[in-house]
Coordinates of C-alpha atoms in Angstrom, one line a residue:
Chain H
X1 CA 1.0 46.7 -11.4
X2 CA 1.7 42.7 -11.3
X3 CA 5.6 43.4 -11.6
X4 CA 5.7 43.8 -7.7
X5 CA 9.3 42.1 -7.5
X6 CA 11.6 41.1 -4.1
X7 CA 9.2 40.8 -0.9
X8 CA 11.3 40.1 1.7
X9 CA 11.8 36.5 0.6
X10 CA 10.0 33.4 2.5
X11 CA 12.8 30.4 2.4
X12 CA 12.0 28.5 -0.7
X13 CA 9.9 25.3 -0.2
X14 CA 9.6 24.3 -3.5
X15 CA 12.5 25.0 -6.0
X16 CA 12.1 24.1 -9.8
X17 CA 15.8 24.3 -11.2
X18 CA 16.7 24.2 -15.0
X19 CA 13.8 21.4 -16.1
X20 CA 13.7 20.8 -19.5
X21 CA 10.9 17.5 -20.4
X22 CA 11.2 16.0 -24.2
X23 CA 8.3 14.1 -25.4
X24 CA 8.8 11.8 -28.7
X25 CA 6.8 13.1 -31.7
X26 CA 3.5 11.8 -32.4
X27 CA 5.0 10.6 -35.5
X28 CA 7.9 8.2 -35.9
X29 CA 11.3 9.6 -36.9
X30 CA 10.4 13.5 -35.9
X31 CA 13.0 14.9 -33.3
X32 CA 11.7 14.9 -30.1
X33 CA 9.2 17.7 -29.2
X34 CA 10.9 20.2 -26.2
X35 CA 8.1 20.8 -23.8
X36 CA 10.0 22.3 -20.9
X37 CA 12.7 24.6 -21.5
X38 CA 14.9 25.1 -18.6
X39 CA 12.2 26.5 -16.4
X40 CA 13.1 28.0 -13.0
X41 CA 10.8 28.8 -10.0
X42 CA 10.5 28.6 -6.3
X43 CA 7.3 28.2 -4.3
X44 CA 7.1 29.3 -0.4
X45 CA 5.7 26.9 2.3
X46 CA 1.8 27.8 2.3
X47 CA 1.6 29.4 -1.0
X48 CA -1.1 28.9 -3.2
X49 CA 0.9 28.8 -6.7
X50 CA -1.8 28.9 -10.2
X51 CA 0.4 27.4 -12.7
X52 CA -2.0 28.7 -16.0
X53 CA -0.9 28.9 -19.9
X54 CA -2.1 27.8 -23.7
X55 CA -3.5 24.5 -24.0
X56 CA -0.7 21.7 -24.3
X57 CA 2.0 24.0 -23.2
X58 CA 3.2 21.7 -20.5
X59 CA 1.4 22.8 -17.4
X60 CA 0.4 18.9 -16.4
X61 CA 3.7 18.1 -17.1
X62 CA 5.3 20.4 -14.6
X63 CA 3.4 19.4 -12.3
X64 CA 3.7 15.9 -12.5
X65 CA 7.7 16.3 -12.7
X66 CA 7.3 18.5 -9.5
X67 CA 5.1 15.5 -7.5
X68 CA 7.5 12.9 -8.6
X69 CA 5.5 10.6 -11.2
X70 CA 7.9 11.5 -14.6
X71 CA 10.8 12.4 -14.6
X72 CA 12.5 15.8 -15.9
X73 CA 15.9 15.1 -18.8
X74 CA 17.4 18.0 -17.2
X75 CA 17.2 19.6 -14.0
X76 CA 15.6 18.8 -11.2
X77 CA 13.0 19.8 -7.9
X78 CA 13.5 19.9 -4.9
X79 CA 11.2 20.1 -1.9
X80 CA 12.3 21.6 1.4
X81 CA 16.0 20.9 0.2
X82 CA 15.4 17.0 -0.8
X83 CA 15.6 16.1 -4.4
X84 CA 12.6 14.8 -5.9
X85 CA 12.8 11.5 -7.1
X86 CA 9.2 10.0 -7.1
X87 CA 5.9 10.4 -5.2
X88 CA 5.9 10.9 -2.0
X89 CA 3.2 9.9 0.7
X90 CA 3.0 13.7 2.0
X91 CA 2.3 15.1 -1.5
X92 CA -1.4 14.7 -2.7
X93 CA -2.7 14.8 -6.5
X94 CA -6.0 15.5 -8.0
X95 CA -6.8 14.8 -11.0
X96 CA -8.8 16.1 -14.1
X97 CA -10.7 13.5 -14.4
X98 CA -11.3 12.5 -11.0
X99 CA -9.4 9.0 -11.0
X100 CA -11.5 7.3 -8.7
X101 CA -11.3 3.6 -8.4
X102 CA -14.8 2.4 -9.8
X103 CA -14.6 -0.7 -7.6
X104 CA -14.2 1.2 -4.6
X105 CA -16.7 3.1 -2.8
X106 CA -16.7 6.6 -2.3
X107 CA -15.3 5.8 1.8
X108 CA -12.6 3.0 0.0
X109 CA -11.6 5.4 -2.6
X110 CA -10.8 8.4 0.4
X111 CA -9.4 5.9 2.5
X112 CA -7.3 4.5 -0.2
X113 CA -3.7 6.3 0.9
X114 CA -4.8 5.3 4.4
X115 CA -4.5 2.0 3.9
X116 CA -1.8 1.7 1.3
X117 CA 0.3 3.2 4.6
X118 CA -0.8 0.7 6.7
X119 CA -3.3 2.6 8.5
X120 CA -5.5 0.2 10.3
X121 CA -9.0 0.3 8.7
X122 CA -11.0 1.5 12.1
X123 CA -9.0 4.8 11.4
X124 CA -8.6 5.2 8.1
X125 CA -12.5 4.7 8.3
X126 CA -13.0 7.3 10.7
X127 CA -10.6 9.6 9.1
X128 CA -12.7 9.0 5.4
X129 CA -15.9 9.1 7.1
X130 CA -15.3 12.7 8.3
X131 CA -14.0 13.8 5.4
X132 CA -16.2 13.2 3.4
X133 CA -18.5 14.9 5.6
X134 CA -16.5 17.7 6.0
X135 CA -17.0 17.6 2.1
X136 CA -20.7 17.4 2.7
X137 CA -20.8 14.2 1.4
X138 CA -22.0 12.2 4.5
X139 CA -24.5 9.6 3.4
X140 CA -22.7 8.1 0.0
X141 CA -19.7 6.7 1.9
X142 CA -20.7 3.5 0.2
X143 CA -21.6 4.6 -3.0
X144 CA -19.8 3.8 -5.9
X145 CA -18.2 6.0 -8.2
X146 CA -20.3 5.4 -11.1
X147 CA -23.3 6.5 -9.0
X148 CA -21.8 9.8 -7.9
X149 CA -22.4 13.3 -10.0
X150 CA -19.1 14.7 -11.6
X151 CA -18.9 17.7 -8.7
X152 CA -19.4 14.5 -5.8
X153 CA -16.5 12.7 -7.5
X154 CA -14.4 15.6 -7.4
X155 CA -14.9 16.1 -4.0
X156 CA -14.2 12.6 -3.4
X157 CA -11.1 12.8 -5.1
X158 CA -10.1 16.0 -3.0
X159 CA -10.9 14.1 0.1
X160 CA -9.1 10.9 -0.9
X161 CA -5.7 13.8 -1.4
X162 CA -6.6 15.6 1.9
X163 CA -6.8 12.3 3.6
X164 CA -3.0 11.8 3.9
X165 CA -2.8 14.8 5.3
X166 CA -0.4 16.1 2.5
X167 CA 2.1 18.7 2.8
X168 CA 1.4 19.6 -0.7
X169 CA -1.7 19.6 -3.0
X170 CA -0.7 19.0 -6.6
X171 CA -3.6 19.7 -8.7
X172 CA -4.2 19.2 -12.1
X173 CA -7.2 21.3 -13.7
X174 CA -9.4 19.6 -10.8
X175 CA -12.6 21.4 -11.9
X176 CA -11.6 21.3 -15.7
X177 CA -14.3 18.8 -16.3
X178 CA -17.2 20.2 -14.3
X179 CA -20.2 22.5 -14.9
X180 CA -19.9 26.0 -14.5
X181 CA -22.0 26.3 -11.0
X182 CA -20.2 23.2 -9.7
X183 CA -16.8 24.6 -10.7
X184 CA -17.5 27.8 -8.6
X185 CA -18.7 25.7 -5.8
X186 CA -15.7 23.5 -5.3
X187 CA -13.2 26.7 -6.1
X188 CA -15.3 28.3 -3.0
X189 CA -14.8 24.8 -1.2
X190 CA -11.4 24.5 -1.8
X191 CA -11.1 28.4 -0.8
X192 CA -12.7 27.3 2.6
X193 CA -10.4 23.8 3.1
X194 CA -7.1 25.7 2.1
X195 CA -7.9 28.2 4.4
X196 CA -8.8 25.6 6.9
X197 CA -5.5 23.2 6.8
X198 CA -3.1 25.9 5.4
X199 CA -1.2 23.5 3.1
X200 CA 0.8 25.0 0.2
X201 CA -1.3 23.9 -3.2
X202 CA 0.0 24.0 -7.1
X203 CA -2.7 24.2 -9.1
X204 CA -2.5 23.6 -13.0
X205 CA -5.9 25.6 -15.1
X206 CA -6.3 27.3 -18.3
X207 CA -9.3 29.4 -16.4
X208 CA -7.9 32.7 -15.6
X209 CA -11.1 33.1 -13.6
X210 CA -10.1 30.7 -11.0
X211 CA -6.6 31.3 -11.2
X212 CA -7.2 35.2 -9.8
X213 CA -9.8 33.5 -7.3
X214 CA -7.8 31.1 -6.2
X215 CA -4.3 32.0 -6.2
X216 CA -1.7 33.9 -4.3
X217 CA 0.9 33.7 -7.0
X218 CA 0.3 33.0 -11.2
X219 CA 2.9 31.7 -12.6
X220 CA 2.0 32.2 -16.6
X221 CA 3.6 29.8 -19.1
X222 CA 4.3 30.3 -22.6
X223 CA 3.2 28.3 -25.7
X224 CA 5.9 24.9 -25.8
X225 CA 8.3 24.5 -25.4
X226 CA 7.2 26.2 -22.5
X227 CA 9.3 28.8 -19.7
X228 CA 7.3 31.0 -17.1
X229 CA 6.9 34.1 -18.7
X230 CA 5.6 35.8 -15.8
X231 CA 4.6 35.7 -12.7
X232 CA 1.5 37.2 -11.1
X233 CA 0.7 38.3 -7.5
X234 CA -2.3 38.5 -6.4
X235 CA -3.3 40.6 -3.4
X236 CA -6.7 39.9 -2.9
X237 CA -7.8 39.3 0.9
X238 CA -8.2 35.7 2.2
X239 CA -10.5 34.3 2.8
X240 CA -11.6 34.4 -0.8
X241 CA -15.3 35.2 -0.9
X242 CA -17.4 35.3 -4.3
X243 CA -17.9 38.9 -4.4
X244 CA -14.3 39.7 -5.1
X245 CA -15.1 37.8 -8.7
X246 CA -17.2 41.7 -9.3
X247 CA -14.5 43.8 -8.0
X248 CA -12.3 46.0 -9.9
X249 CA -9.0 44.9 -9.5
X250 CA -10.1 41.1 -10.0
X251 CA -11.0 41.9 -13.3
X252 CA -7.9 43.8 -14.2
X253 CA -6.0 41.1 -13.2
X254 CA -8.1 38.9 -15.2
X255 CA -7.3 40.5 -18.1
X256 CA -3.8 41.0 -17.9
X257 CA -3.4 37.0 -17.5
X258 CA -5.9 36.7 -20.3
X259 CA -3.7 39.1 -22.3
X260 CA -0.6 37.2 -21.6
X261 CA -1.5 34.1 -22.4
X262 CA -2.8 34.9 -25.8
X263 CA -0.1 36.5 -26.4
X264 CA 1.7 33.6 -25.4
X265 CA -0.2 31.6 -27.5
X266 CA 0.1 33.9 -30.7
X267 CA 3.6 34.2 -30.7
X268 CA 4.8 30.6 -31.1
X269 CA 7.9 30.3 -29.6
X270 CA 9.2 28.0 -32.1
X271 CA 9.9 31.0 -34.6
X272 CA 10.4 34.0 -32.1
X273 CA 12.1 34.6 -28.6
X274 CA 10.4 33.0 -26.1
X275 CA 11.5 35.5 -23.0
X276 CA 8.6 38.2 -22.3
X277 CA 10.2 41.6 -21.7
X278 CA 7.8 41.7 -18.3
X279 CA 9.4 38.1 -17.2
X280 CA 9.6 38.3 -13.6
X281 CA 12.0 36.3 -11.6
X282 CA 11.8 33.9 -9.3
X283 CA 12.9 33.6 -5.6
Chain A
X1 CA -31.4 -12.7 -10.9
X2 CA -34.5 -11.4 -12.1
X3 CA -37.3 -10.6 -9.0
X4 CA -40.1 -12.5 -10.5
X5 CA -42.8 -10.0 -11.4
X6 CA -40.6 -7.4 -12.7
X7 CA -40.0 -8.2 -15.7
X8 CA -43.4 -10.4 -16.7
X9 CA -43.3 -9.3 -20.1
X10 CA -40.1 -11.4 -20.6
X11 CA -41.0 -14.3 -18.7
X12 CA -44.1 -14.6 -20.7
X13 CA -42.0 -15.1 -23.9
X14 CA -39.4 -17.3 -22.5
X15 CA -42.1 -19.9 -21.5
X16 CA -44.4 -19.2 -24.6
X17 CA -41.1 -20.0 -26.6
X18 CA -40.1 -23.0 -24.7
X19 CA -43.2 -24.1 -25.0
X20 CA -43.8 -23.8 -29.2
X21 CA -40.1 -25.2 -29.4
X22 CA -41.6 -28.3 -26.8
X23 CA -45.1 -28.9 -29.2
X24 CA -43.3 -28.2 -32.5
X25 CA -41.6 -31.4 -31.0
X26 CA -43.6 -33.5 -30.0
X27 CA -45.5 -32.8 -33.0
X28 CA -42.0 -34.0 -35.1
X29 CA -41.1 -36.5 -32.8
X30 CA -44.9 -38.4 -33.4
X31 CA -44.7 -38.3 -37.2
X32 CA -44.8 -41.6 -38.3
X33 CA -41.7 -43.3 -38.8
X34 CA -39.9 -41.4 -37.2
X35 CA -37.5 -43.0 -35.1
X36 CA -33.7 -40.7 -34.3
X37 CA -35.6 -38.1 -32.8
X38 CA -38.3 -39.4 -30.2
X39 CA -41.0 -36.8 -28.9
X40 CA -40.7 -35.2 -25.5
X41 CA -43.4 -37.7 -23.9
X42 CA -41.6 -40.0 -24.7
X43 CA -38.4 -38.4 -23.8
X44 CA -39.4 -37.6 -20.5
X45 CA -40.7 -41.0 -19.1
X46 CA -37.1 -42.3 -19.8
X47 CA -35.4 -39.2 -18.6
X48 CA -37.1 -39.7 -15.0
X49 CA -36.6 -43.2 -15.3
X50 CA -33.1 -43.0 -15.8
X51 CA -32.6 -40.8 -12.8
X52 CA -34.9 -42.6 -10.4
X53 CA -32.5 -45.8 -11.0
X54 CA -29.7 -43.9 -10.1
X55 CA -27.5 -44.4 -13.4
X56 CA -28.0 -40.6 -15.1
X57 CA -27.2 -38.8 -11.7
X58 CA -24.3 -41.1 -10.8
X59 CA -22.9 -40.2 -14.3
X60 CA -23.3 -36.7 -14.4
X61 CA -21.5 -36.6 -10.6
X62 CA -18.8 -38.6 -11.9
X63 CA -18.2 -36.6 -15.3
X64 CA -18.9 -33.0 -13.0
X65 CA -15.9 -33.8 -10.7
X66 CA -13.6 -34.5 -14.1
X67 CA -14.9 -31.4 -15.4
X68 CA -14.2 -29.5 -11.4
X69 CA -10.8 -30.7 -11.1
X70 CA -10.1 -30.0 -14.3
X71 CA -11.6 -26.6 -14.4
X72 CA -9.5 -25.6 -11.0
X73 CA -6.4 -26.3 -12.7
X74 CA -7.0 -24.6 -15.7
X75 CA -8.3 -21.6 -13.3
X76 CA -4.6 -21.4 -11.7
X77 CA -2.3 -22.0 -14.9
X78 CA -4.5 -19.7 -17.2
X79 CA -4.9 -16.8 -14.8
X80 CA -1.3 -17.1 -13.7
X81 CA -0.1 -17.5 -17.1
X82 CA -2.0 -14.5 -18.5
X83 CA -0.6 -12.5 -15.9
X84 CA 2.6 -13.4 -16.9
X85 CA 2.7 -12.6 -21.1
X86 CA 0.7 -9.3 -20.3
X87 CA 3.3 -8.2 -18.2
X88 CA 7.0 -9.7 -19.4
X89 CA 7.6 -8.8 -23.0
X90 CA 9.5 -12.0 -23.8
X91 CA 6.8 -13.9 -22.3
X92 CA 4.6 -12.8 -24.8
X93 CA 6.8 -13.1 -27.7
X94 CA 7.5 -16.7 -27.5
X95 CA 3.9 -18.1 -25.8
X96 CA 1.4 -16.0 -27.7
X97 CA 2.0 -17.1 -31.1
X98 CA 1.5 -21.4 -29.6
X99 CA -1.2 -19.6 -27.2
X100 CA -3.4 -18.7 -30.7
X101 CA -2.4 -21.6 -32.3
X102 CA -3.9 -23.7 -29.4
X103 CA -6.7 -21.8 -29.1
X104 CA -8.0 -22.0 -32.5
X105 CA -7.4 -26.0 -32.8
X106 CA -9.7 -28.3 -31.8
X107 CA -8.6 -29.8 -28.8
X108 CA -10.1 -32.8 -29.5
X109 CA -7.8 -33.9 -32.1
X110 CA -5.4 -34.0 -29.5
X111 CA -7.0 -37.3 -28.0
X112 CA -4.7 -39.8 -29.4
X113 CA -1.6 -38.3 -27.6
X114 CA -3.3 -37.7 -24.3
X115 CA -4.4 -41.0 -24.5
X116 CA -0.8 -42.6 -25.9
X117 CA 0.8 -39.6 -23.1
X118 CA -1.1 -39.7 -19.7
X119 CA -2.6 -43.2 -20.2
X120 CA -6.9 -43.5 -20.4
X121 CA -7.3 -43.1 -16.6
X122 CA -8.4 -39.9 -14.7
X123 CA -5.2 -38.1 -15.6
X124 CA -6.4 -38.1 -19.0
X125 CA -9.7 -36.6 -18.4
X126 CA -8.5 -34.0 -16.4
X127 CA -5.7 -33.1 -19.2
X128 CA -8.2 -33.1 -21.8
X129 CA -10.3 -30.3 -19.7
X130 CA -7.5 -28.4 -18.9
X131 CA -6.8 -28.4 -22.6
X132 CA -10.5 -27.5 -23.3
X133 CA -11.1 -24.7 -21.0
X134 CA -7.3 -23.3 -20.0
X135 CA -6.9 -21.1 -23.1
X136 CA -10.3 -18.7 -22.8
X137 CA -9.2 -18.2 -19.4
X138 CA -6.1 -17.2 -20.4
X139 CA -6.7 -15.4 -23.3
X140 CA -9.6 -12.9 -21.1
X141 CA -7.1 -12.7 -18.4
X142 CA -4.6 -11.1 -20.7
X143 CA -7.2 -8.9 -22.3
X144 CA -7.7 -7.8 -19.4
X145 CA -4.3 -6.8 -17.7
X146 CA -3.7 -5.2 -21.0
X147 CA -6.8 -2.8 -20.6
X148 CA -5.7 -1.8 -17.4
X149 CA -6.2 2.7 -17.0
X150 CA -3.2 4.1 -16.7
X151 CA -4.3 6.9 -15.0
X152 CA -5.3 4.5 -12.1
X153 CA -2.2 3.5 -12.3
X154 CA -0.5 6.9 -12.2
X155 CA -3.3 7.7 -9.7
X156 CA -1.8 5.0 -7.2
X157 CA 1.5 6.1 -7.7
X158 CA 1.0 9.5 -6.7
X159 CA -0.2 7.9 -3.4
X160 CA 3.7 6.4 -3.4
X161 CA 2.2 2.8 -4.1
X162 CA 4.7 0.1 -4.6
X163 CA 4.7 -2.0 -7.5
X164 CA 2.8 -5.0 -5.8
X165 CA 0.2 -2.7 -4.4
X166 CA -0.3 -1.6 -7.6
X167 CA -0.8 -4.4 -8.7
X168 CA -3.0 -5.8 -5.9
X169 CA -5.0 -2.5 -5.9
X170 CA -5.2 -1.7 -9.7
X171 CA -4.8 -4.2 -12.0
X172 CA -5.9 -6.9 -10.1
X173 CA -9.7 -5.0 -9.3
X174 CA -9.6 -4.0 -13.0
X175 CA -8.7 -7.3 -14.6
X176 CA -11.3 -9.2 -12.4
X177 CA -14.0 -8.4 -14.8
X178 CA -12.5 -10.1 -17.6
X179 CA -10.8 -13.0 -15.2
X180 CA -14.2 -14.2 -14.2
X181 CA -15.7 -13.8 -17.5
X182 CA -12.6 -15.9 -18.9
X183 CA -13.9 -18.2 -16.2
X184 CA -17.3 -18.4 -16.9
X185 CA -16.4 -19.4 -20.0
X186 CA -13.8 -22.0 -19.1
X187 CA -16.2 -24.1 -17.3
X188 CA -18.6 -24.2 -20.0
X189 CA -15.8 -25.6 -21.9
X190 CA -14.5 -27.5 -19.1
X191 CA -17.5 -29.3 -19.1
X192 CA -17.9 -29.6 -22.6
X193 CA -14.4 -31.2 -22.7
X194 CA -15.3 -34.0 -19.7
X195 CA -18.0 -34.9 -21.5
X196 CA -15.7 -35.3 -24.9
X197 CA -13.0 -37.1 -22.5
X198 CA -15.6 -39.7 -21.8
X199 CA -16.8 -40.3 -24.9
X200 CA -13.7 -40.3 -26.9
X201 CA -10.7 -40.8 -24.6
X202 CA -12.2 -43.1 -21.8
X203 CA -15.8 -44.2 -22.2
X204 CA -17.6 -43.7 -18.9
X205 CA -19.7 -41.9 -16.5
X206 CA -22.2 -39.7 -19.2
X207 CA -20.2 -40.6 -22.1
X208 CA -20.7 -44.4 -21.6
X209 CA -24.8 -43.4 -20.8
X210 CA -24.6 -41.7 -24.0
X211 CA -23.2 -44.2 -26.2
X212 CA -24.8 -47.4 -24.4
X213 CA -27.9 -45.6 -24.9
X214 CA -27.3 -45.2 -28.6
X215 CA -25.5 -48.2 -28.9
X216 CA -28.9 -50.0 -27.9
X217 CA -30.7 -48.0 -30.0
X218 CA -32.6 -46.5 -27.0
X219 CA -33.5 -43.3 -28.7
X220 CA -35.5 -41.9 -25.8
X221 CA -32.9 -42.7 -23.3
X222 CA -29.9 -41.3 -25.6
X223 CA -32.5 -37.9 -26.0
X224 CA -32.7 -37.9 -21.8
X225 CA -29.3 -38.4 -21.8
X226 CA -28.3 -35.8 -24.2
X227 CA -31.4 -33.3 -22.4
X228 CA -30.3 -33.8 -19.3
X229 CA -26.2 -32.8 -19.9
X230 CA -27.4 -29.5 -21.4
X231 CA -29.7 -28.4 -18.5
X232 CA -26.4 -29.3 -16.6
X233 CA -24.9 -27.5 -18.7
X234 CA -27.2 -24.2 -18.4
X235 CA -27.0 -24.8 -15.1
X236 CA -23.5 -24.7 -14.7
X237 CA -23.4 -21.6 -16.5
X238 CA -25.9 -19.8 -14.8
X239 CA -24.3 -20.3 -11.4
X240 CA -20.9 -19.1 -13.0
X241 CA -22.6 -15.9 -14.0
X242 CA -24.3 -15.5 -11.0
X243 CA -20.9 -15.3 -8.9
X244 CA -19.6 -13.5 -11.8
X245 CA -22.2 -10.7 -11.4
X246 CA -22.3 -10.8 -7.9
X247 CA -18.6 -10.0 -7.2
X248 CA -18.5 -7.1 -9.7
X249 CA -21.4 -5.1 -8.2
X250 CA -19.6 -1.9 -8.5
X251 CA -20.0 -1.9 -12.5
X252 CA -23.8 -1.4 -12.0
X253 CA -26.4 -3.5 -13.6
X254 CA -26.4 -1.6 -16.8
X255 CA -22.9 -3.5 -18.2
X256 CA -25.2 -6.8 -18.0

């Protein structure tokens, strides 16, 4: 059911063309460890793209090559025809583990962008300010980060990405490190802000979960040195509302990512062919 | 700062210590025949004495102001330089190995050439601090460029920062803890080195109290003396981790 192939095709937006990323070994005079291996994709403009596969495969990695901050050894991006060549300031990152800076407060951290542009600091102030209430936040704009809970941080780090009002949303396992309840909370949050400002969003988790929940597309990676194996669509009606998690069809497709990526993860590439009979292709 | 009544319990002990160490003595310092080490009411009289007639506080001004001028310049060259050898590689191959060297000598055998090189004026003095407190400041500052997060750093790059605003935004905010720690320290040694400069390299302001007053045999002046540069002392210090706890608020009270 996932294989749905060639929709009339939306112009690509994002194009990943041939990257291959070698890491050095974690011990000296091993050959280089392959992470990447020549992978190929293509993102529309609005798309919300799941990148999900085994632990350590490289998912963080693609994304960071996509945004700019490494480099690829071979290949390259390119967004809306321009070649990637470093961050950008209308391409936003979250992080795992939040990344605030502790000596800012939570309205300094969100305005931090702001400012580094040369915003003047009446309206990078505003702007912060009503982020952060839009994140329900109002009232800690001058707390620190130490004196925030894990799911406040996050949201803060969100805002402090939505803040330069970013073309793209690069997100790396943003809820990886929160509580169960939390985690549902912000995936509903972020639902209601994507929704909201329509921007298009890679988002890197090993939680098939919120990869059906959240995504339009899945894009499942193999075990390193890593290609897309497949790719899933998912059909589900936006908005996204938590009683889709009980439906039917959300399972299914919760199993059959669940099922790929284990048998991603069982069949180490190293010793057998990496391509997966269902790969799908891109663009 | 502590708000007084918060934490009784530990006031009571501070001044219930002070106090044995202040009878225990006077108890020692009125055995009989006992002369080096004169008791605290005896200590005292001469200590007010000596700042009523103007001499002790004169001194301390003059031998503060070596230590301040001193301090400032080791501020700026140990700060600056510890920027520099955490950052260039080549920097830190050739000045780290003299930096340890220095650090672990005693300065103070280093009179003799300060006082051959710059002469026994006021140039002297203020080399001899800078000597004294330049090293800790540079050796924190390092430390602390060097335990700079990456991921903040990767964090502001993702925002398209620019290497200076990276630097301005992240290292500078996370080095500041150990800068002003490496400060603190430098102007207890800064202090400790005027004080050394005027009793070794050019005798004067506390130094030349100090060794008049010993020189005379004036044990209960030489005690004031002594008393009185080591409550300068703590007081120096205190002040320097006041500011040093009041600018890095956003670590909380618990790192303290």
């Amino acid at each position: 059911m996932e294989e749905r192939d060639a929709r009339p095709a939306a112009p690509p937006y994002i194009q990943v063309h041939g990257i291959t990323k070698r890491f050095p070994a974690a011990l000296k005079g091993q050959a280089l460890v392959t992470v990447l291996d020549q992978v190929e994709t293509s993102i529309a403009r609005g798309e919300f793209v799941v990148l999900i596969g085994p632990s350590g495969c490289g998912k963080s990695t693609l994304l960071r090559i996509m945004n700019g901050l490494i480099p690829a050894d071979e290949g390259r991006v390119t967004i809306d025809g321009a070649t990637v060549q470093g961050p950008a300031g209308d391409r936003g990152m979250v992080f795992q583990s939040f990344n605030l800076f502790p000596w800012r407060t939570a309205l300094q951290n969100v305005a931090f962008g702001l400012e580094l542009h040369g915003v003047g600091s009446q309206e990078r102030d505003g702007r912060a300010r009503r982020l952060l209430a839009a994140m329900g936040l109002g009232g800690f704009e001058n707390y620190y980060p130490r004196q925030l809970s894990g799911g406040m941080q996050q949201r803060v780090g969100l805002a402090r990405a939505l803040a330069i009002d970013p073309e793209i949303l690069f997100m790396d396992e943003p809820f990886g490190s929160l509580d169960a309840q939390t985690k549902l909370l912000m995936q509903d949050e972020l639902e209601t802000i994507v929704q909201r400002h329509k921007r298009t969003v890679v988002f890197v988790t090993h939680d098939m979960e919120e990869a059906v929940f959240l995504a339009d597309r899945i894009l499942i990676m193999s075990q390193r040195p890593a290609k897309i194996i497949e790719e899933v669509r998912v059909d589900l009606p936006r908005p996204r509302m938590d009683h889709m998690r009980a439906a039917p069809e959300f399972g299914e497709l919760k199993a059959h990512i669940w099922n790929q990526v284990r048998t991603a993860q069982e069949f180490r590439p190293t010793i057998g062919a990496v391509d997966h009979p269902t790969a799908a292709t891109h663009g | 700062m502590r708000i007084p009544g918060v934490d009784v319990r530990f006031a009571i002990i501070r001044i219930a210590s002070t106090a044995a160490l202040f009878t225990a003595w006077e108890w020692y310092g009125s055995q009989p025949g006992q002369f080096a080490l004169p008791p605290p009411s005896k200590v005292f009289p001469a200590l007010v004495e000596s700042i009523v007639d103007g001499g002790l506080v004169q001194a301390a001004i003059g031998t503060l102001w070596v230590g301040a001028v001193g301090f400032s310049i080791a501020a700026v060259l140990g700060v600056t330089l510890g920027l520099v050898i955490a950052n260039v590689s080549w920097a830190d191959n050739t000045l780290t190995p003299l930096v340890n060297a220095a650090y672990a000598a005693p300065i103070t055998m280093l009179v003799p050439i300060i006082g051959i090189y710059t002469g026994l004026g006021f140039t002297g003095k203020v080399t001899l601090v800078v000597l004294f407190a330049f090293f800790v400041i540079l050796i924190n500052t390092e430390a602390g460029v060097r335990q700079v997060r990456e991921d903040l750093v990767e964090t502001a790059r993702s925002f398209e920062a620019s290497r200076i605003q990276i630097a301005r935004h992240v290292m500078l905010p996370s080095t500041m803890p150990f800068i002003l720690n490496g400060l603190r320290l430098g102007v207890g040694r800064a202090v400790r080195g005027a004080i050394v400069a005027e009793l070794l390299l050019l005798v004067s302001n506390l130094g030349l109290f100090l060794i008049r007053a010993g020189a005379t045999f004036n044990m209960p002046r030489l005690m004031a003396g002594i008393f009185f540069t080591m409550l300068m002392g703590y007081a120096v210090m205190w002040f320097a981790g006041y500011l040093e706890r009041r600018s890095l608020r956003w670590r909380g009270e618990a790192t303290y």
